[in-house]
JSON list of C-alpha atoms in Angstrom, two decimals:
[
{"chain": "A", "resi": 1, "resn": "ARG", "atom": "CA", "xyz": [18.78, 7.06, 10.91]},
{"chain": "A", "resi": 2, "resn": "LYS", "atom": "CA", "xyz": [18.09, 4.41, 7.90]},
{"chain": "A", "resi": 3, "resn": "GLU", "atom": "CA", "xyz": [16.27, 6.38, 4.90]},
{"chain": "A", "resi": 4, "resn": "VAL", "atom": "CA", "xyz": [13.95, 3.13, 4.51]},
{"chain": "A", "resi": 5, "resn": "GLU", "atom": "CA", "xyz": [13.24, 1.32, 8.20]},
{"chain": "A", "resi": 6, "resn": "GLN", "atom": "CA", "xyz": [11.47, -2.00, 8.60]},
{"chain": "A", "resi": 7, "resn": "ASP", "atom": "CA", "xyz": [10.92, -4.25, 11.50]},
{"chain": "A", "resi": 8, "resn": "PRO", "atom": "CA", "xyz": [13.31, -7.46, 10.08]},
{"chain": "A", "resi": 9, "resn": "GLY", "atom": "CA", "xyz": [10.82, -10.00, 11.88]},
{"chain": "A", "resi": 10, "resn": "PRO", "atom": "CA", "xyz": [10.78, -12.74, 11.26]},
{"chain": "A", "resi": 11, "resn": "PHE", "atom": "CA", "xyz": [7.59, -13.03, 11.34]},
{"chain": "A", "resi": 12, "resn": "ASN", "atom": "CA", "xyz": [6.46, -16.67, 12.26]},
{"chain": "A", "resi": 13, "resn": "VAL", "atom": "CA", "xyz": [2.55, -17.17, 11.43]},
{"chain": "A", "resi": 14, "resn": "PRO", "atom": "CA", "xyz": [0.42, -20.24, 10.82]},
{"chain": "A", "resi": 15, "resn": "GLU", "atom": "CA", "xyz": [-1.15, -20.62, 7.29]},
{"chain": "A", "resi": 16, "resn": "GLY", "atom": "CA", "xyz": [-4.06, -18.64, 7.01]},
{"chain": "A", "resi": 17, "resn": "ALA", "atom": "CA", "xyz": [-3.18, -15.91, 9.30]},
{"chain": "A", "resi": 18, "resn": "THR", "atom": "CA", "xyz": [-3.25, -12.11, 8.35]},
{"chain": "A", "resi": 19, "resn": "VAL", "atom": "CA", "xyz": [0.09, -10.71, 8.57]},
{"chain": "A", "resi": 20, "resn": "ALA", "atom": "CA", "xyz": [0.87, -7.06, 8.26]},
{"chain": "A", "resi": 21, "resn": "PHE", "atom": "CA", "xyz": [4.35, -5.16, 7.84]},
{"chain": "A", "resi": 22, "resn": "ASN", "atom": "CA", "xyz": [5.22, -1.55, 8.39]},
{"chain": "A", "resi": 23, "resn": "CYS", "atom": "CA", "xyz": [7.76, 0.54, 7.05]},
{"chain": "A", "resi": 24, "resn": "THR", "atom": "CA", "xyz": [8.76, 4.35, 7.22]},
{"chain": "A", "resi": 25, "resn": "TYR", "atom": "CA", "xyz": [10.56, 6.31, 5.23]},
{"chain": "A", "resi": 26, "resn": "SER", "atom": "CA", "xyz": [12.55, 9.78, 6.09]},
{"chain": "A", "resi": 27, "resn": "ASN", "atom": "CA", "xyz": [13.19, 11.63, 2.91]},
{"chain": "A", "resi": 28, "resn": "SER", "atom": "CA", "xyz": [9.93, 13.42, 2.30]},
{"chain": "A", "resi": 29, "resn": "ALA", "atom": "CA", "xyz": [11.02, 13.88, -1.69]},
{"chain": "A", "resi": 30, "resn": "SER", "atom": "CA", "xyz": [10.54, 10.13, -2.40]},
{"chain": "A", "resi": 31, "resn": "GLN", "atom": "CA", "xyz": [7.85, 9.70, -5.19]},
{"chain": "A", "resi": 32, "resn": "SER", "atom": "CA", "xyz": [7.20, 6.29, -5.38]},
{"chain": "A", "resi": 33, "resn": "PHE", "atom": "CA", "xyz": [6.96, 3.33, -3.43]},
{"chain": "A", "resi": 34, "resn": "PHE", "atom": "CA", "xyz": [7.42, -0.62, -3.87]},
{"chain": "A", "resi": 35, "resn": "TRP", "atom": "CA", "xyz": [6.91, -3.58, -2.01]},
{"chain": "A", "resi": 36, "resn": "TYR", "atom": "CA", "xyz": [9.70, -6.25, -3.72]},
{"chain": "A", "resi": 37, "resn": "ARG", "atom": "CA", "xyz": [9.51, -9.98, -2.46]},
{"chain": "A", "resi": 38, "resn": "GLN", "atom": "CA", "xyz": [12.86, -11.84, -2.13]},
{"chain": "A", "resi": 39, "resn": "ASP", "atom": "CA", "xyz": [13.27, -15.49, -1.55]},
{"chain": "A", "resi": 40, "resn": "CYS", "atom": "CA", "xyz": [16.41, -16.84, 0.09]},
{"chain": "A", "resi": 41, "resn": "ARG", "atom": "CA", "xyz": [19.40, -16.55, -1.79]},
{"chain": "A", "resi": 42, "resn": "LYS", "atom": "CA", "xyz": [17.70, -15.67, -5.06]},
{"chain": "A", "resi": 43, "resn": "GLU", "atom": "CA", "xyz": [17.17, -11.92, -6.60]},
{"chain": "A", "resi": 44, "resn": "PRO", "atom": "CA", "xyz": [14.19, -9.40, -5.40]},
{"chain": "A", "resi": 45, "resn": "LYS", "atom": "CA", "xyz": [11.39, -9.41, -7.42]},
{"chain": "A", "resi": 46, "resn": "LEU", "atom": "CA", "xyz": [8.42, -6.67, -7.48]},
{"chain": "A", "resi": 47, "resn": "LEU", "atom": "CA", "xyz": [5.50, -7.64, -5.80]},
{"chain": "A", "resi": 48, "resn": "MET", "atom": "CA", "xyz": [3.36, -4.48, -6.01]},
{"chain": "A", "resi": 49, "resn": "SER", "atom": "CA", "xyz": [3.61, -1.11, -6.30]},
{"chain": "A", "resi": 50, "resn": "VAL", "atom": "CA", "xyz": [2.13, 1.22, -3.44]},
{"chain": "A", "resi": 51, "resn": "TYR", "atom": "CA", "xyz": [-0.44, 4.03, -4.11]},
{"chain": "A", "resi": 52, "resn": "SER", "atom": "CA", "xyz": [-2.11, 6.93, -1.94]},
{"chain": "A", "resi": 53, "resn": "SER", "atom": "CA", "xyz": [-5.31, 5.63, -2.59]},
{"chain": "A", "resi": 54, "resn": "GLY", "atom": "CA", "xyz": [-4.47, 2.00, -1.57]},
{"chain": "A", "resi": 55, "resn": "ASN", "atom": "CA", "xyz": [-4.05, -1.11, -4.10]},
{"chain": "A", "resi": 56, "resn": "GLU", "atom": "CA", "xyz": [-4.92, -4.32, -3.75]},
{"chain": "A", "resi": 57, "resn": "ASP", "atom": "CA", "xyz": [-3.71, -7.54, -5.81]},
{"chain": "A", "resi": 58, "resn": "GLY", "atom": "CA", "xyz": [-5.32, -10.71, -4.47]},
{"chain": "A", "resi": 59, "resn": "ARG", "atom": "CA", "xyz": [-4.39, -11.47, -1.10]},
{"chain": "A", "resi": 60, "resn": "PHE", "atom": "CA", "xyz": [-2.26, -8.42, -0.87]},
{"chain": "A", "resi": 61, "resn": "THR", "atom": "CA", "xyz": [-3.09, -4.86, 0.25]},
{"chain": "A", "resi": 62, "resn": "ALA", "atom": "CA", "xyz": [-0.53, -2.12, 0.03]},
{"chain": "A", "resi": 63, "resn": "GLN", "atom": "CA", "xyz": [-0.81, 1.27, 1.44]},
{"chain": "A", "resi": 64, "resn": "LEU", "atom": "CA", "xyz": [0.71, 4.51, 1.66]},
{"chain": "A", "resi": 65, "resn": "ASN", "atom": "CA", "xyz": [0.57, 7.01, 4.10]},
{"chain": "A", "resi": 66, "resn": "ARG", "atom": "CA", "xyz": [2.49, 10.11, 2.72]},
{"chain": "A", "resi": 67, "resn": "ALA", "atom": "CA", "xyz": [1.62, 12.49, 5.88]},
{"chain": "A", "resi": 68, "resn": "SER", "atom": "CA", "xyz": [3.16, 9.89, 8.34]},
{"chain": "A", "resi": 69, "resn": "GLN", "atom": "CA", "xyz": [5.73, 8.66, 5.59]},
{"chain": "A", "resi": 70, "resn": "TYR", "atom": "CA", "xyz": [4.49, 5.31, 6.51]},
{"chain": "A", "resi": 71, "resn": "ILE", "atom": "CA", "xyz": [3.93, 2.36, 3.95]},
{"chain": "A", "resi": 72, "resn": "SER", "atom": "CA", "xyz": [2.13, -0.98, 4.68]},
{"chain": "A", "resi": 73, "resn": "LEU", "atom": "CA", "xyz": [1.97, -4.53, 3.28]},
{"chain": "A", "resi": 74, "resn": "LEU", "atom": "CA", "xyz": [-1.23, -6.86, 4.37]},
{"chain": "A", "resi": 75, "resn": "ILE", "atom": "CA", "xyz": [-0.94, -10.23, 3.51]},
{"chain": "A", "resi": 76, "resn": "ARG", "atom": "CA", "xyz": [-4.41, -12.41, 4.00]},
{"chain": "A", "resi": 77, "resn": "ASP", "atom": "CA", "xyz": [-5.10, -16.18, 3.93]},
{"chain": "A", "resi": 78, "resn": "SER", "atom": "CA", "xyz": [-1.41, -16.96, 4.41]},
{"chain": "A", "resi": 79, "resn": "LYS", "atom": "CA", "xyz": [0.26, -19.52, 2.23]},
{"chain": "A", "resi": 80, "resn": "LEU", "atom": "CA", "xyz": [3.23, -21.70, 2.74]},
{"chain": "A", "resi": 81, "resn": "SER", "atom": "CA", "xyz": [4.65, -20.27, -0.32]},
{"chain": "A", "resi": 82, "resn": "ASP", "atom": "CA", "xyz": [4.23, -16.55, 0.86]},
{"chain": "A", "resi": 83, "resn": "SER", "atom": "CA", "xyz": [7.63, -17.18, 3.02]},
{"chain": "A", "resi": 84, "resn": "ALA", "atom": "CA", "xyz": [10.19, -15.26, 1.88]},
{"chain": "A", "resi": 85, "resn": "THR", "atom": "CA", "xyz": [11.53, -11.35, 3.07]},
{"chain": "A", "resi": 86, "resn": "TYR", "atom": "CA", "xyz": [9.54, -8.26, 1.81]},
{"chain": "A", "resi": 87, "resn": "LEU", "atom": "CA", "xyz": [11.29, -5.61, 1.01]},
{"chain": "A", "resi": 88, "resn": "CYS", "atom": "CA", "xyz": [10.30, -1.71, 1.46]},
{"chain": "A", "resi": 89, "resn": "VAL", "atom": "CA", "xyz": [11.43, 0.55, -1.30]},
{"chain": "A", "resi": 90, "resn": "ALA", "atom": "CA", "xyz": [11.07, 4.01, -1.88]},
{"chain": "A", "resi": 91, "resn": "MET", "atom": "CA", "xyz": [12.17, 5.85, -5.36]},
{"chain": "A", "resi": 92, "resn": "PHE", "atom": "CA", "xyz": [13.31, 9.38, -6.11]},
{"chain": "A", "resi": 93, "resn": "SER", "atom": "CA", "xyz": [14.21, 10.99, -9.17]},
{"chain": "A", "resi": 94, "resn": "GLY", "atom": "CA", "xyz": [17.02, 13.28, -9.45]},
{"chain": "A", "resi": 95, "resn": "GLY", "atom": "CA", "xyz": [18.29, 12.39, -12.95]},
{"chain": "A", "resi": 96, "resn": "TYR", "atom": "CA", "xyz": [17.72, 8.61, -12.32]},
{"chain": "A", "resi": 97, "resn": "ASN", "atom": "CA", "xyz": [15.61, 6.48, -10.33]},
{"chain": "A", "resi": 98, "resn": "LYS", "atom": "CA", "xyz": [17.09, 5.99, -7.12]},
{"chain": "A", "resi": 99, "resn": "LEU", "atom": "CA", "xyz": [15.71, 3.12, -5.42]},
{"chain": "A", "resi": 100, "resn": "ILE", "atom": "CA", "xyz": [16.22, 3.00, -1.60]},
{"chain": "A", "resi": 101, "resn": "PHE", "atom": "CA", "xyz": [15.70, -0.58, -0.06]},
{"chain": "A", "resi": 102, "resn": "GLY", "atom": "CA", "xyz": [14.69, -0.99, 3.44]},
{"chain": "A", "resi": 103, "resn": "ALA", "atom": "CA", "xyz": [16.71, -4.33, 5.02]},
{"chain": "A", "resi": 104, "resn": "GLY", "atom": "CA", "xyz": [13.27, -6.47, 4.83]},
{"chain": "A", "resi": 105, "resn": "THR", "atom": "CA", "xyz": [10.98, -8.15, 6.68]},
{"chain": "A", "resi": 106, "resn": "ARG", "atom": "CA", "xyz": [11.36, -11.85, 6.86]},
{"chain": "A", "resi": 107, "resn": "LEU", "atom": "CA", "xyz": [8.08, -14.18, 6.97]},
{"chain": "A", "resi": 108, "resn": "ALA", "atom": "CA", "xyz": [7.87, -17.70, 7.69]},
{"chain": "A", "resi": 109, "resn": "VAL", "atom": "CA", "xyz": [4.49, -19.44, 7.33]},
{"chain": "A", "resi": 110, "resn": "HIS", "atom": "CA", "xyz": [4.09, -22.61, 8.64]},
{"chain": "A", "resi": 111, "resn": "PRO", "atom": "CA", "xyz": [1.41, -25.58, 8.35]},
{"chain": "B", "resi": 1, "resn": "SER", "atom": "CA", "xyz": [11.17, -8.51, -23.99]},
{"chain": "B", "resi": 2, "resn": "GLN", "atom": "CA", "xyz": [13.60, -7.13, -21.60]},
{"chain": "B", "resi": 3, "resn": "THR", "atom": "CA", "xyz": [16.20, -9.65, -19.82]},
{"chain": "B", "resi": 4, "resn": "ILE", "atom": "CA", "xyz": [18.99, -8.79, -17.49]},
{"chain": "B", "resi": 5, "resn": "HIS", "atom": "CA", "xyz": [22.12, -11.14, -17.47]},
{"chain": "B", "resi": 6, "resn": "GLN", "atom": "CA", "xyz": [24.28, -11.24, -14.87]},
{"chain": "B", "resi": 7, "resn": "TRP", "atom": "CA", "xyz": [27.50, -13.54, -14.04]},
{"chain": "B", "resi": 8, "resn": "PRO", "atom": "CA", "xyz": [28.86, -15.79, -12.68]},
{"chain": "B", "resi": 9, "resn": "ALA", "atom": "CA", "xyz": [26.63, -16.99, -10.45]},
{"chain": "B", "resi": 10, "resn": "THR", "atom": "CA", "xyz": [29.32, -17.63, -7.52]},
{"chain": "B", "resi": 11, "resn": "LEU", "atom": "CA", "xyz": [32.68, -16.75, -6.79]},
{"chain": "B", "resi": 12, "resn": "VAL", "atom": "CA", "xyz": [35.14, -17.39, -4.49]},
{"chain": "B", "resi": 13, "resn": "GLN", "atom": "CA", "xyz": [38.34, -14.84, -4.45]},
{"chain": "B", "resi": 14, "resn": "PRO", "atom": "CA", "xyz": [41.34, -14.61, -2.48]},
{"chain": "B", "resi": 15, "resn": "VAL", "atom": "CA", "xyz": [42.03, -11.69, -0.61]},
{"chain": "B", "resi": 16, "resn": "GLY", "atom": "CA", "xyz": [44.28, -9.12, -2.99]},
{"chain": "B", "resi": 17, "resn": "SER", "atom": "CA", "xyz": [43.16, -10.55, -6.25]},
{"chain": "B", "resi": 18, "resn": "PRO", "atom": "CA", "xyz": [41.34, -8.61, -8.72]},
{"chain": "B", "resi": 19, "resn": "LEU", "atom": "CA", "xyz": [37.81, -8.63, -9.58]},
{"chain": "B", "resi": 20, "resn": "SER", "atom": "CA", "xyz": [35.39, -8.23, -12.53]},
{"chain": "B", "resi": 21, "resn": "LEU", "atom": "CA", "xyz": [31.46, -9.25, -12.72]},
{"chain": "B", "resi": 22, "resn": "GLU", "atom": "CA", "xyz": [29.60, -8.14, -15.65]},
{"chain": "B", "resi": 23, "resn": "CYS", "atom": "CA", "xyz": [25.79, -7.23, -16.45]},
{"chain": "B", "resi": 24, "resn": "THR", "atom": "CA", "xyz": [24.27, -7.18, -20.03]},
{"chain": "B", "resi": 25, "resn": "VAL", "atom": "CA", "xyz": [20.53, -6.01, -20.44]},
{"chain": "B", "resi": 26, "resn": "GLU", "atom": "CA", "xyz": [18.88, -7.33, -23.75]},
{"chain": "B", "resi": 27, "resn": "GLY", "atom": "CA", "xyz": [15.84, -6.23, -25.33]},
{"chain": "B", "resi": 28, "resn": "THR", "atom": "CA", "xyz": [16.05, -2.20, -24.21]},
{"chain": "B", "resi": 29, "resn": "SER", "atom": "CA", "xyz": [17.93, 1.03, -24.72]},
{"chain": "B", "resi": 30, "resn": "ASN", "atom": "CA", "xyz": [19.55, 3.63, -22.74]},
{"chain": "B", "resi": 31, "resn": "PRO", "atom": "CA", "xyz": [18.26, 1.89, -19.58]},
{"chain": "B", "resi": 32, "resn": "ASN", "atom": "CA", "xyz": [19.24, 3.14, -16.17]},
{"chain": "B", "resi": 33, "resn": "LEU", "atom": "CA", "xyz": [21.70, 0.44, -14.70]},
{"chain": "B", "resi": 34, "resn": "TYR", "atom": "CA", "xyz": [22.92, -0.14, -11.15]},
{"chain": "B", "resi": 35, "resn": "TRP", "atom": "CA", "xyz": [25.39, -2.37, -8.90]},
{"chain": "B", "resi": 36, "resn": "TYR", "atom": "CA", "xyz": [23.93, -3.17, -5.51]},
{"chain": "B", "resi": 37, "resn": "ARG", "atom": "CA", "xyz": [25.43, -5.24, -2.65]},
{"chain": "B", "resi": 38, "resn": "GLN", "atom": "CA", "xyz": [23.44, -7.08, 0.09]},
{"chain": "B", "resi": 39, "resn": "ALA", "atom": "CA", "xyz": [25.53, -8.40, 3.06]},
{"chain": "B", "resi": 40, "resn": "ALA", "atom": "CA", "xyz": [24.19, -11.47, 4.81]},
{"chain": "B", "resi": 41, "resn": "GLY", "atom": "CA", "xyz": [20.93, -10.59, 6.44]},
{"chain": "B", "resi": 42, "resn": "ARG", "atom": "CA", "xyz": [21.23, -7.08, 5.53]},
{"chain": "B", "resi": 43, "resn": "GLY", "atom": "CA", "xyz": [19.19, -4.81, 2.89]},
{"chain": "B", "resi": 44, "resn": "LEU", "atom": "CA", "xyz": [20.32, -3.80, -0.34]},
{"chain": "B", "resi": 45, "resn": "GLN", "atom": "CA", "xyz": [22.83, -0.78, -0.92]},
{"chain": "B", "resi": 46, "resn": "LEU", "atom": "CA", "xyz": [23.63, 0.99, -3.65]},
{"chain": "B", "resi": 47, "resn": "LEU", "atom": "CA", "xyz": [27.33, 0.71, -5.09]},
{"chain": "B", "resi": 48, "resn": "PHE", "atom": "CA", "xyz": [27.30, 2.71, -8.37]},
{"chain": "B", "resi": 49, "resn": "TYR", "atom": "CA", "xyz": [24.13, 3.99, -11.06]},
{"chain": "B", "resi": 50, "resn": "SER", "atom": "CA", "xyz": [24.89, 4.95, -14.41]},
{"chain": "B", "resi": 51, "resn": "VAL", "atom": "CA", "xyz": [22.38, 6.76, -16.90]},
{"chain": "B", "resi": 52, "resn": "GLY", "atom": "CA", "xyz": [24.61, 6.34, -19.94]},
{"chain": "B", "resi": 53, "resn": "ILE", "atom": "CA", "xyz": [28.04, 5.05, -22.03]},
{"chain": "B", "resi": 54, "resn": "GLY", "atom": "CA", "xyz": [30.88, 6.04, -19.71]},
{"chain": "B", "resi": 55, "resn": "GLN", "atom": "CA", "xyz": [28.52, 8.01, -17.14]},
{"chain": "B", "resi": 56, "resn": "ILE", "atom": "CA", "xyz": [29.27, 6.50, -14.00]},
{"chain": "B", "resi": 57, "resn": "SER", "atom": "CA", "xyz": [28.12, 7.61, -10.33]},
{"chain": "B", "resi": 58, "resn": "SER", "atom": "CA", "xyz": [29.39, 6.26, -7.03]},
{"chain": "B", "resi": 59, "resn": "GLU", "atom": "CA", "xyz": [27.20, 6.09, -4.02]},
{"chain": "B", "resi": 60, "resn": "VAL", "atom": "CA", "xyz": [29.62, 5.05, -1.42]},
{"chain": "B", "resi": 61, "resn": "PRO", "atom": "CA", "xyz": [33.16, 5.44, -0.68]},
{"chain": "B", "resi": 62, "resn": "GLN", "atom": "CA", "xyz": [34.88, 1.65, -1.42]},
{"chain": "B", "resi": 63, "resn": "ASN", "atom": "CA", "xyz": [37.28, -0.89, -2.74]},
{"chain": "B", "resi": 64, "resn": "LEU", "atom": "CA", "xyz": [35.19, -0.98, -6.06]},
{"chain": "B", "resi": 65, "resn": "SER", "atom": "CA", "xyz": [34.80, 0.33, -9.51]},
{"chain": "B", "resi": 66, "resn": "ALA", "atom": "CA", "xyz": [32.07, 0.59, -12.10]},
{"chain": "B", "resi": 67, "resn": "SER", "atom": "CA", "xyz": [32.30, 0.67, -15.91]},
{"chain": "B", "resi": 68, "resn": "ARG", "atom": "CA", "xyz": [29.70, 1.18, -18.64]},
{"chain": "B", "resi": 69, "resn": "PRO", "atom": "CA", "xyz": [31.83, 0.34, -21.91]},
{"chain": "B", "resi": 70, "resn": "GLN", "atom": "CA", "xyz": [28.45, 0.07, -24.20]},
{"chain": "B", "resi": 71, "resn": "ASP", "atom": "CA", "xyz": [24.88, 0.77, -23.23]},
{"chain": "B", "resi": 72, "resn": "ARG", "atom": "CA", "xyz": [23.74, -2.56, -21.93]},
{"chain": "B", "resi": 73, "resn": "GLN", "atom": "CA", "xyz": [26.54, -3.69, -20.37]},
{"chain": "B", "resi": 74, "resn": "PHE", "atom": "CA", "xyz": [27.79, -2.67, -16.93]},
{"chain": "B", "resi": 75, "resn": "ILE", "atom": "CA", "xyz": [30.97, -3.77, -15.27]},
{"chain": "B", "resi": 76, "resn": "LEU", "atom": "CA", "xyz": [31.89, -4.39, -11.65]},
{"chain": "B", "resi": 77, "resn": "GLY", "atom": "CA", "xyz": [35.43, -4.18, -10.77]},
{"chain": "B", "resi": 78, "resn": "SER", "atom": "CA", "xyz": [38.36, -4.14, -8.10]},
{"chain": "B", "resi": 79, "resn": "LYS", "atom": "CA", "xyz": [41.74, -3.94, -8.68]},
{"chain": "B", "resi": 80, "resn": "LYS", "atom": "CA", "xyz": [42.87, -5.62, -4.52]},
{"chain": "B", "resi": 81, "resn": "LEU", "atom": "CA", "xyz": [39.57, -7.63, -3.07]},
{"chain": "B", "resi": 82, "resn": "LEU", "atom": "CA", "xyz": [39.03, -7.11, 0.91]},
{"chain": "B", "resi": 83, "resn": "LEU", "atom": "CA", "xyz": [37.38, -9.39, 3.06]},
{"chain": "B", "resi": 84, "resn": "SER", "atom": "CA", "xyz": [34.44, -6.76, 3.45]},
{"chain": "B", "resi": 85, "resn": "ASP", "atom": "CA", "xyz": [33.91, -6.91, -0.24]},
{"chain": "B", "resi": 86, "resn": "SER", "atom": "CA", "xyz": [32.01, -10.40, 0.37]},
{"chain": "B", "resi": 87, "resn": "GLY", "atom": "CA", "xyz": [28.21, -10.15, -0.33]},
{"chain": "B", "resi": 88, "resn": "PHE", "atom": "CA", "xyz": [25.56, -11.12, -2.89]},
{"chain": "B", "resi": 89, "resn": "TYR", "atom": "CA", "xyz": [25.93, -7.93, -6.01]},
{"chain": "B", "resi": 90, "resn": "LEU", "atom": "CA", "xyz": [23.13, -7.45, -8.03]},
{"chain": "B", "resi": 91, "resn": "CYS", "atom": "CA", "xyz": [22.70, -5.49, -11.14]},
{"chain": "B", "resi": 92, "resn": "ALA", "atom": "CA", "xyz": [19.77, -3.98, -12.00]},
{"chain": "B", "resi": 93, "resn": "TRP", "atom": "CA", "xyz": [18.06, -2.04, -14.82]},
{"chain": "B", "resi": 94, "resn": "SER", "atom": "CA", "xyz": [15.30, 0.51, -14.58]},
{"chain": "B", "resi": 95, "resn": "TRP", "atom": "CA", "xyz": [13.18, 2.33, -17.77]},
{"chain": "B", "resi": 96, "resn": "GLY", "atom": "CA", "xyz": [10.52, 4.42, -15.85]},
{"chain": "B", "resi": 97, "resn": "THR", "atom": "CA", "xyz": [9.69, 3.40, -11.86]},
{"chain": "B", "resi": 98, "resn": "GLU", "atom": "CA", "xyz": [10.18, -0.73, -12.25]},
{"chain": "B", "resi": 99, "resn": "ALA", "atom": "CA", "xyz": [14.03, -2.13, -11.24]},
{"chain": "B", "resi": 100, "resn": "PHE", "atom": "CA", "xyz": [14.67, -5.72, -12.70]},
{"chain": "B", "resi": 101, "resn": "PHE", "atom": "CA", "xyz": [17.21, -7.37, -11.27]},
{"chain": "B", "resi": 102, "resn": "GLY", "atom": "CA", "xyz": [19.80, -10.07, -12.56]},
{"chain": "B", "resi": 103, "resn": "GLN", "atom": "CA", "xyz": [19.94, -13.45, -10.60]},
{"chain": "B", "resi": 104, "resn": "GLY", "atom": "CA", "xyz": [23.21, -12.06, -8.57]},
{"chain": "B", "resi": 105, "resn": "THR", "atom": "CA", "xyz": [26.71, -12.98, -7.76]},
{"chain": "B", "resi": 106, "resn": "ARG", "atom": "CA", "xyz": [27.46, -14.46, -4.54]},
{"chain": "B", "resi": 107, "resn": "LEU", "atom": "CA", "xyz": [30.89, -13.28, -3.87]},
{"chain": "B", "resi": 108, "resn": "THR", "atom": "CA", "xyz": [33.10, -14.82, -1.12]},
{"chain": "B", "resi": 109, "resn": "VAL", "atom": "CA", "xyz": [36.73, -13.72, -0.43]},
{"chain": "B", "resi": 110, "resn": "VAL", "atom": "CA", "xyz": [38.76, -15.58, 1.30]}
]
C-alpha cells in the first residue's frame, strides 16, 4: 500500500466549477500535511499547509481528518490558471523532516 | 532570502556513462537536503536525504549515489547509468516543515 494515495484524475472541469481532491495516508505517525502544486515539467511549489481545524486561502480550502487519515483540498470558482497537478504530502520527523508525496491529481480547467 | 540552484536543466546520456548532478543552496545554513526522482506520470520518490556534511541516507536501493562535500552542496551521481535511471530529478532543501525545490534536471538515458 502506498504511504500517500491520491486519485490520479484527470479532473476536467469548466471555469467557475468547484472541485475537490482527496488524499489518504497510511502512517499515523505523520505530523504535518501539505498540498503542493506542480505545473507541467516544473518543480513542485507549496500551495498550502493543512491543519486539523481546516484552513482557507482565497479560493482554496484544505482540511485534515486525523482519525480517518484523510486530507482534502477544495478549489472554488476554478480558473484556467488552476490547471496543474496537485500533490498531497505527509511529513513526519525522525531526525529529519521526511516528506512523502502522493502521485498527484491532475486538474484541467477548460473555458 | 534563500535560493536553490540545480543544474543542468536537461541531460541526455548514453547507457553506461557516469552522471553528476549538482545542487547548491544559498541563504541558509545546515539545511536538510534531499534528492527526489519523478518518473513520467508518477509521484516523487525520495532517493537520498542529508542532515549535514558527509551524512547521507539512502531511501531505496538503486544505481545512484549522493554526496555532500559542503554544507550547502548536494551531488547526485552514478558510475554507470541504466535506461531505468531516466526521469525528472529534483533537489530540495528544508528548514522546518516546508520544502523548497530546485528547478529539476530532466535526464534521458539512451
